[in-house]
Short mmCIF file of C-alpha atoms in Angstrom, two decimals:
data_model
loop_
_atom_site.label_atom_id
_atom_site.label_comp_id
_atom_site.label_asym_id
_atom_site.label_seq_id
_atom_site.Cartn_x
_atom_site.Cartn_y
_atom_site.Cartn_z
CA UNK H 1150 83.22 114.58 -77.77
CA UNK H 1151 81.01 115.00 -80.35
CA UNK H 1152 77.24 114.00 -79.62
CA UNK H 1153 73.55 113.96 -81.37
CA UNK H 1154 71.77 115.81 -79.18
CA UNK H 1155 68.32 116.85 -78.86
CA UNK H 1156 68.22 121.05 -76.96
CA UNK H 1157 65.61 122.13 -74.42
CA UNK H 1158 63.29 123.57 -77.30
CA UNK H 1159 61.26 122.32 -80.21
CA UNK H 1160 64.84 122.06 -82.57
CA UNK H 1161 65.77 119.31 -84.43
CA UNK H 1162 68.59 117.01 -82.99
CA UNK H 1163 72.22 118.03 -83.95
CA UNK H 1164 75.60 117.36 -83.73
CA UNK H 1165 77.07 119.27 -80.77
CA UNK H 1166 80.43 119.19 -79.10
CA UNK H 1167 79.90 118.52 -75.04
CA UNK H 1168 82.40 117.78 -72.59
CA UNK H 1169 82.99 114.09 -71.80
CA UNK H 1170 81.15 112.57 -68.89
CA UNK H 1171 82.93 111.15 -65.55
CA UNK H 1172 81.12 108.04 -64.29
CA UNK H 1173 79.72 108.16 -61.27
CA UNK H 1174 79.31 104.86 -58.79
CA UNK H 1175 78.40 101.58 -60.64
CA UNK H 1176 78.51 103.52 -63.67
CA UNK H 1177 81.16 103.10 -66.76
CA UNK H 1178 82.65 104.99 -69.27
CA UNK H 1179 82.28 103.62 -72.60
CA UNK H 1180 84.48 104.73 -75.71
CA UNK H 1181 81.49 104.24 -78.01
CA UNK H 1182 82.38 102.36 -81.41
CA UNK H 1183 78.73 101.94 -82.44
CA UNK H 1184 74.92 103.09 -81.74
CA UNK H 1185 71.92 101.31 -83.40
CA UNK H 1186 69.15 102.96 -84.05
CA UNK H 1187 65.36 102.18 -83.35
CA UNK H 1188 61.92 103.54 -83.84
CA UNK H 1189 62.12 104.46 -80.06
CA UNK H 1190 64.50 107.45 -81.27
CA UNK H 1191 61.79 109.24 -83.62
CA UNK H 1192 59.25 108.75 -80.92
CA UNK H 1193 61.73 110.28 -78.51
CA UNK H 1194 62.22 113.34 -80.42
CA UNK H 1195 58.69 113.84 -80.59
CA UNK H 1196 58.08 113.36 -76.98
CA UNK H 1197 56.00 110.50 -77.51
CA UNK H 1198 58.16 107.50 -76.29
CA UNK H 1199 57.12 105.99 -72.98
CA UNK H 1200 60.55 106.21 -71.58
CA UNK H 1201 61.40 109.75 -73.30
CA UNK H 1202 64.67 111.50 -70.81
CA UNK H 1203 63.93 115.16 -69.96
CA UNK H 1204 65.43 117.49 -72.46
CA UNK H 1205 68.46 118.14 -73.18
CA UNK H 1206 69.80 114.81 -73.97
CA UNK H 1207 71.67 112.29 -75.92
CA UNK H 1208 69.82 110.21 -78.48
CA UNK H 1209 70.85 106.46 -78.85
CA UNK H 1210 69.19 103.78 -77.09
CA UNK H 1211 71.77 100.75 -77.52
CA UNK H 1212 75.69 100.77 -77.78
CA UNK H 1213 78.64 98.89 -78.01
CA UNK H 1214 82.29 99.88 -77.46
CA UNK H 1215 85.19 99.76 -74.81
CA UNK H 1216 85.34 100.27 -71.71
CA UNK H 1217 87.24 103.43 -70.70
CA UNK H 1218 86.81 103.68 -66.80
CA UNK H 1219 85.41 102.34 -64.12
CA UNK H 1220 82.97 104.47 -61.65
CA UNK H 1221 82.89 103.31 -58.14
CA UNK H 1222 81.99 99.66 -57.07
CA UNK H 1223 82.26 98.16 -60.29
CA UNK H 1224 84.27 95.22 -59.90
CA UNK H 1225 82.81 92.51 -63.05
CA UNK H 1226 84.20 94.51 -65.61
CA UNK H 1227 87.65 95.88 -66.44
CA UNK H 1228 89.22 98.86 -68.30
CA UNK H 1229 89.53 97.39 -72.25
CA UNK H 1230 86.72 94.77 -71.89
CA UNK H 1231 84.27 94.93 -74.80
CA UNK H 1232 80.42 95.45 -74.11
CA UNK H 1233 77.42 96.15 -75.52
CA UNK H 1234 74.53 98.18 -73.68
CA UNK H 1235 71.09 99.12 -73.48
CA UNK H 1236 71.45 102.47 -72.09
CA UNK H 1237 68.21 104.31 -73.32
CA UNK H 1238 69.57 107.15 -74.20
CA UNK H 1239 72.98 108.54 -74.59
CA UNK H 1240 74.72 106.41 -77.74
CA UNK H 1241 75.11 108.38 -80.13
CA UNK H 1242 78.26 110.29 -78.86
CA UNK H 1243 81.97 109.52 -78.93
CA UNK H 1244 81.81 108.56 -75.52
CA UNK H 1245 79.16 107.83 -73.07
CA UNK H 1246 78.84 106.97 -69.22
CA UNK H 1247 76.07 103.74 -68.52
CA UNK H 1248 74.91 101.79 -65.79
CA UNK H 1249 77.65 98.91 -65.19
CA UNK H 1250 75.16 96.59 -64.64
CA UNK H 1251 73.51 96.93 -68.12
CA UNK H 1252 77.02 95.99 -69.84
CA UNK H 1253 76.75 92.28 -71.62
CA UNK H 1254 80.26 91.16 -72.81
CA UNK H 1255 81.01 90.53 -76.21
CA UNK H 1256 81.77 87.29 -77.59
CA UNK H 1257 84.84 87.42 -79.56
CA UNK H 1258 82.51 86.24 -82.71
CA UNK H 1259 80.45 89.23 -82.49
CA UNK H 1260 81.87 92.95 -83.96
CA UNK H 1261 80.61 96.14 -82.09
CA UNK H 1262 78.36 97.54 -85.18
CA UNK H 1263 76.74 93.89 -85.17
CA UNK H 1264 76.50 94.12 -81.22
CA UNK H 1265 75.15 97.57 -81.80
CA UNK H 1266 72.33 96.51 -82.97
CA UNK H 1267 71.32 92.85 -81.68
CA UNK H 1268 69.97 93.55 -78.33
CA UNK H 1269 66.83 95.19 -78.75
CA UNK H 1270 65.76 93.47 -81.82
CA UNK H 1271 66.64 90.12 -81.25
CA UNK H 1272 65.80 90.58 -77.60
CA UNK H 1273 62.45 91.99 -78.15
CA UNK H 1274 61.52 88.97 -81.04
CA UNK H 1275 63.02 86.45 -78.55
CA UNK H 1276 61.18 87.51 -75.13
CA UNK H 1277 57.75 87.94 -77.26
CA UNK H 1278 57.83 84.69 -79.00
CA UNK H 1279 59.40 82.73 -75.96
CA UNK H 1280 58.46 84.16 -72.64
CA UNK H 1281 55.06 85.86 -74.06
CA UNK H 1282 53.69 83.68 -76.40
CA UNK H 1283 54.98 80.38 -75.77
CA UNK H 1284 55.43 79.61 -79.57
CA UNK H 1285 55.33 76.26 -80.29
CA UNK H 1286 56.90 74.10 -83.31
CA UNK H 1287 54.41 73.52 -86.18
CA UNK H 1288 52.56 76.46 -84.81
CA UNK H 1289 51.97 79.21 -88.04
CA UNK H 1290 53.62 82.59 -87.01
CA UNK H 1291 52.28 85.83 -88.73
CA UNK H 1292 55.11 88.35 -88.69
CA UNK H 1293 53.88 92.15 -89.64
CA UNK H 1294 56.73 94.47 -91.10
CA UNK H 1295 58.87 91.81 -91.27
CA UNK H 1296 61.80 93.56 -93.13
CA UNK H 1297 61.91 95.83 -90.71
CA UNK H 1298 64.74 95.88 -87.36
CA UNK H 1299 62.17 93.91 -85.35
CA UNK H 1300 60.15 92.07 -87.65
CA UNK H 1301 63.40 90.54 -89.67
CA UNK H 1302 64.58 89.18 -86.65
CA UNK H 1303 60.85 87.71 -85.31
CA UNK H 1304 60.99 85.49 -88.68
CA UNK H 1305 64.71 84.57 -87.78
CA UNK H 1306 63.76 83.39 -84.41
CA UNK H 1307 60.54 81.80 -85.14
CA UNK H 1308 61.90 79.48 -87.69
CA UNK H 1309 64.53 78.64 -85.10
CA UNK H 1310 61.91 77.79 -82.58
CA UNK H 1311 60.23 75.49 -85.61
CA UNK H 1312 57.03 77.54 -86.49
CA UNK H 1313 55.88 77.91 -90.03
CA UNK H 1314 56.81 81.91 -90.61
CA UNK H 1315 54.67 84.14 -93.20
CA UNK H 1316 56.46 87.20 -93.54
CA UNK H 1317 54.46 89.98 -94.40
CA UNK H 1318 56.26 93.44 -96.04
CA UNK H 1319 55.70 96.19 -98.98
CA UNK H 1320 57.79 95.61 -101.79
CA UNK H 1321 59.64 92.80 -103.47
CA UNK H 1322 63.29 93.67 -102.15
CA UNK H 1323 61.89 93.86 -98.54
CA UNK H 1324 60.11 90.31 -98.82
CA UNK H 1325 63.22 88.93 -100.23
CA UNK H 1326 64.62 89.95 -97.16
CA UNK H 1327 62.36 87.71 -95.18
CA UNK H 1328 62.64 85.01 -97.44
CA UNK H 1329 66.48 84.84 -96.81
CA UNK H 1330 65.94 85.28 -93.04
CA UNK H 1331 63.73 81.77 -93.15
CA UNK H 1332 60.37 83.11 -94.03
CA UNK H 1333 58.25 79.94 -95.73
CA UNK H 1334 55.26 82.43 -97.11
CA UNK H 1335 55.64 85.85 -97.96
CA UNK H 1336 52.43 88.34 -98.23
CA UNK H 1337 53.30 92.08 -99.91
CA UNK H 1338 51.13 94.58 -97.88
CA UNK H 1339 51.34 96.69 -100.74
CA UNK H 1340 49.39 94.24 -103.26
CA UNK H 1341 47.65 91.38 -101.68
CA UNK H 1342 44.98 91.15 -98.91
CA UNK H 1343 46.70 89.97 -95.69
CA UNK H 1344 43.31 88.58 -94.66
CA UNK H 1345 42.35 86.13 -97.36
CA UNK H 1346 46.53 85.10 -98.07
CA UNK H 1347 46.14 83.90 -94.18
CA UNK H 1348 43.12 82.14 -94.75
CA UNK H 1349 44.18 80.35 -97.71
CA UNK H 1350 47.26 79.05 -95.38
CA UNK H 1351 44.84 78.18 -92.52
CA UNK H 1352 45.28 81.00 -90.31
CA UNK H 1353 47.30 82.09 -87.67
CA UNK H 1354 48.42 80.98 -84.25
CA UNK H 1355 50.66 83.58 -83.17
CA UNK H 1356 50.98 87.38 -85.19
CA UNK H 1357 53.91 89.28 -84.29
CA UNK H 1358 52.65 93.41 -84.95
CA UNK H 1359 55.20 96.21 -84.66
CA UNK H 1360 52.63 97.90 -87.35
CA UNK H 1361 49.62 98.53 -85.86
CA UNK H 1362 46.77 100.21 -87.83
CA UNK H 1363 45.01 98.14 -90.59
CA UNK H 1364 47.44 95.66 -90.45
CA UNK H 1365 46.29 94.59 -87.28
CA UNK H 1366 42.83 94.66 -87.98
CA UNK H 1367 43.31 92.09 -91.04
CA UNK H 1368 45.84 89.98 -89.08
CA UNK H 1369 43.32 90.11 -86.16
CA UNK H 1370 40.37 88.71 -88.67
CA UNK H 1371 43.23 85.94 -89.83
CA UNK H 1372 43.34 84.26 -86.92
CA UNK H 1373 42.61 80.67 -85.58
CA UNK H 1374 40.77 79.77 -82.09
CA UNK H 1375 43.33 80.36 -79.37
CA UNK H 1376 45.66 82.26 -81.02
CA UNK H 1377 47.95 85.03 -79.29
CA UNK H 1378 48.59 88.43 -80.86
CA UNK H 1379 51.45 90.17 -79.52
CA UNK H 1380 51.42 94.12 -80.23
CA UNK H 1381 55.34 95.17 -80.32
CA UNK H 1382 54.83 98.73 -81.48
CA UNK H 1383 52.84 101.16 -83.83
CA UNK H 1384 54.90 102.14 -87.20
CA UNK H 1385 52.09 103.03 -88.75
CA UNK H 1386 51.14 105.73 -86.26
CA UNK H 1387 47.88 104.04 -85.49
CA UNK H 1388 47.15 102.55 -82.64
CA UNK H 1389 44.29 99.47 -83.36
CA UNK H 1390 41.12 99.33 -80.70
CA UNK H 1391 40.12 95.70 -79.81
CA UNK H 1392 36.88 94.01 -79.59
CA UNK H 1393 36.75 92.54 -76.49
CA UNK H 1394 33.40 90.40 -77.98
CA UNK H 1395 35.67 89.02 -80.97
CA UNK H 1396 38.56 87.83 -78.32
CA UNK H 1397 35.97 85.70 -76.43
CA UNK H 1398 34.54 84.60 -79.46
CA UNK H 1399 37.49 83.10 -80.68
CA UNK H 1400 39.16 82.61 -77.06
CA UNK H 1401 42.25 84.73 -78.45
CA UNK H 1402 44.86 86.45 -76.42
CA UNK H 1403 46.42 90.03 -77.13
CA UNK H 1404 49.50 90.91 -75.11
CA UNK H 1405 51.69 93.67 -74.94
CA UNK H 1406 55.54 93.32 -74.77
CA UNK H 1407 57.85 96.44 -74.01
CA UNK H 1408 61.57 94.67 -74.03
CA UNK H 1409 63.01 97.44 -72.02
CA UNK H 1410 60.20 97.36 -69.18
CA UNK H 1411 61.64 93.95 -68.00
CA UNK H 1412 64.87 95.61 -66.67
CA UNK H 1413 62.29 97.26 -64.10
CA UNK H 1414 60.43 94.57 -62.71
CA UNK H 1415 61.89 91.36 -63.92
CA UNK H 1416 65.45 91.93 -65.11
CA UNK H 1417 66.69 88.48 -64.95
CA UNK H 1418 63.99 87.21 -67.76
CA UNK H 1419 65.58 89.90 -69.80
CA UNK H 1420 69.28 88.38 -68.74
CA UNK H 1421 68.20 84.93 -69.71
CA UNK H 1422 67.03 85.46 -72.82
CA UNK H 1423 70.44 87.53 -73.87
CA UNK H 1424 72.40 84.80 -72.66
CA UNK H 1425 70.29 82.37 -74.90
CA UNK H 1426 70.61 84.74 -78.02
CA UNK H 1427 74.60 85.66 -77.64
CA UNK H 1428 75.00 81.65 -77.30
CA UNK H 1429 72.86 81.20 -80.53
CA UNK H 1430 75.35 83.87 -81.97
CA UNK H 1431 78.46 82.56 -81.14
CA UNK H 1432 77.05 78.73 -82.49
CA UNK H 1433 76.32 80.29 -85.94
CA UNK H 1434 72.54 80.06 -85.65
CA UNK H 1435 71.84 83.82 -86.48
CA UNK H 1436 73.00 85.82 -88.92
CA UNK H 1437 72.24 89.69 -88.07
CA UNK H 1438 71.11 91.58 -91.11
CA UNK H 1439 72.29 95.55 -90.93
CA UNK H 1440 71.40 96.84 -94.10
CA UNK H 1441 73.08 100.59 -93.47
CA UNK H 1442 76.18 101.71 -91.56
CA UNK H 1443 76.34 105.57 -91.71
CA UNK H 1444 79.34 107.93 -89.84
CA UNK H 1445 77.90 109.97 -86.82
CA UNK H 1446 77.55 113.15 -89.13
CA UNK H 1447 75.07 111.34 -90.81
CA UNK H 1448 72.53 109.92 -87.65
CA UNK H 1449 69.94 112.34 -89.05
CA UNK H 1450 69.88 110.45 -92.71
CA UNK H 1451 69.80 107.16 -90.37
CA UNK H 1452 66.83 108.31 -88.79
CA UNK H 1453 65.13 109.15 -91.99
CA UNK H 1454 65.54 105.79 -93.49
CA UNK H 1455 63.60 104.47 -90.35
CA UNK H 1456 61.10 106.91 -90.32
CA UNK H 1457 60.56 106.11 -94.29
CA UNK H 1458 60.71 102.33 -93.54
CA UNK H 1459 63.79 102.76 -96.27
CA UNK H 1460 65.69 100.09 -94.49
CA UNK H 1461 65.37 96.00 -94.14
CA UNK H 1462 67.32 94.90 -90.62
CA UNK H 1463 68.83 97.54 -88.81
CA UNK H 1464 70.65 100.85 -89.35
CA UNK H 1465 74.08 101.03 -87.31
CA UNK H 1466 76.03 104.39 -86.76
CA UNK H 1467 79.62 104.06 -86.46
CA UNK H 1468 81.06 106.39 -84.10
#
């Protein structure tokens, strides 16, 4: 089978021919139809992600496809079932083995290409806004990086939850994607001052930040008393330092959200969240945005789109 693989040295990932794996106990063999790309894939290549596997390994965190074989002990799935899986790695290949407990059956309304980019982006935003920040109707939500893979879902989910959504992104095209996802107000990070614009809107109750760096600092200074700031990631490459005395004065809270971490300590929270999201999709309340669908031989090009922040929504590799 073909697989986009990282070898043991410092080489860039390459498309290699590898043996098709066999499922171990409690695993499934998946005939992979599509794999969603994530910023974390770039961090894995650099060895900077918190859950980077030991080399060699195949990239690709989230996939969708058809169950081709069952390992011993798997009784809740059948050969031929369409499922999505958050595997953490192994998705950029024609076949893969994954923990059966992580496989989520797909509704008839969802294509594999949509499903491959659905779990992490929508799951992160829903868990962050609902479970962590407890976003309430009528509150003002500021979404940084609002045209990216997770940012765009935060705009959409925040609007569904009844918030006034302010989307911050760079450039008219990216802001238009955020507006189409439901944003009430737009801030161009390339030409406008985030703090000034947010102050004019009365400040933020919740900040959703996958960017970090200077944008975090500006958003922090534009928060209302009792605001909650969600740190989702650091796409800017800069991890901000938080002044605890400012948290004290404004009674603010800064909280982290690592979606995959819930699999290890409270998987039921993640499972409930995904069930809600799949129900919303089946009811037509979510409109996933996939900006690029590329074949496996162009996986490196897809990752470069993320690196350059040239995509809106998700980049998906069709296997």
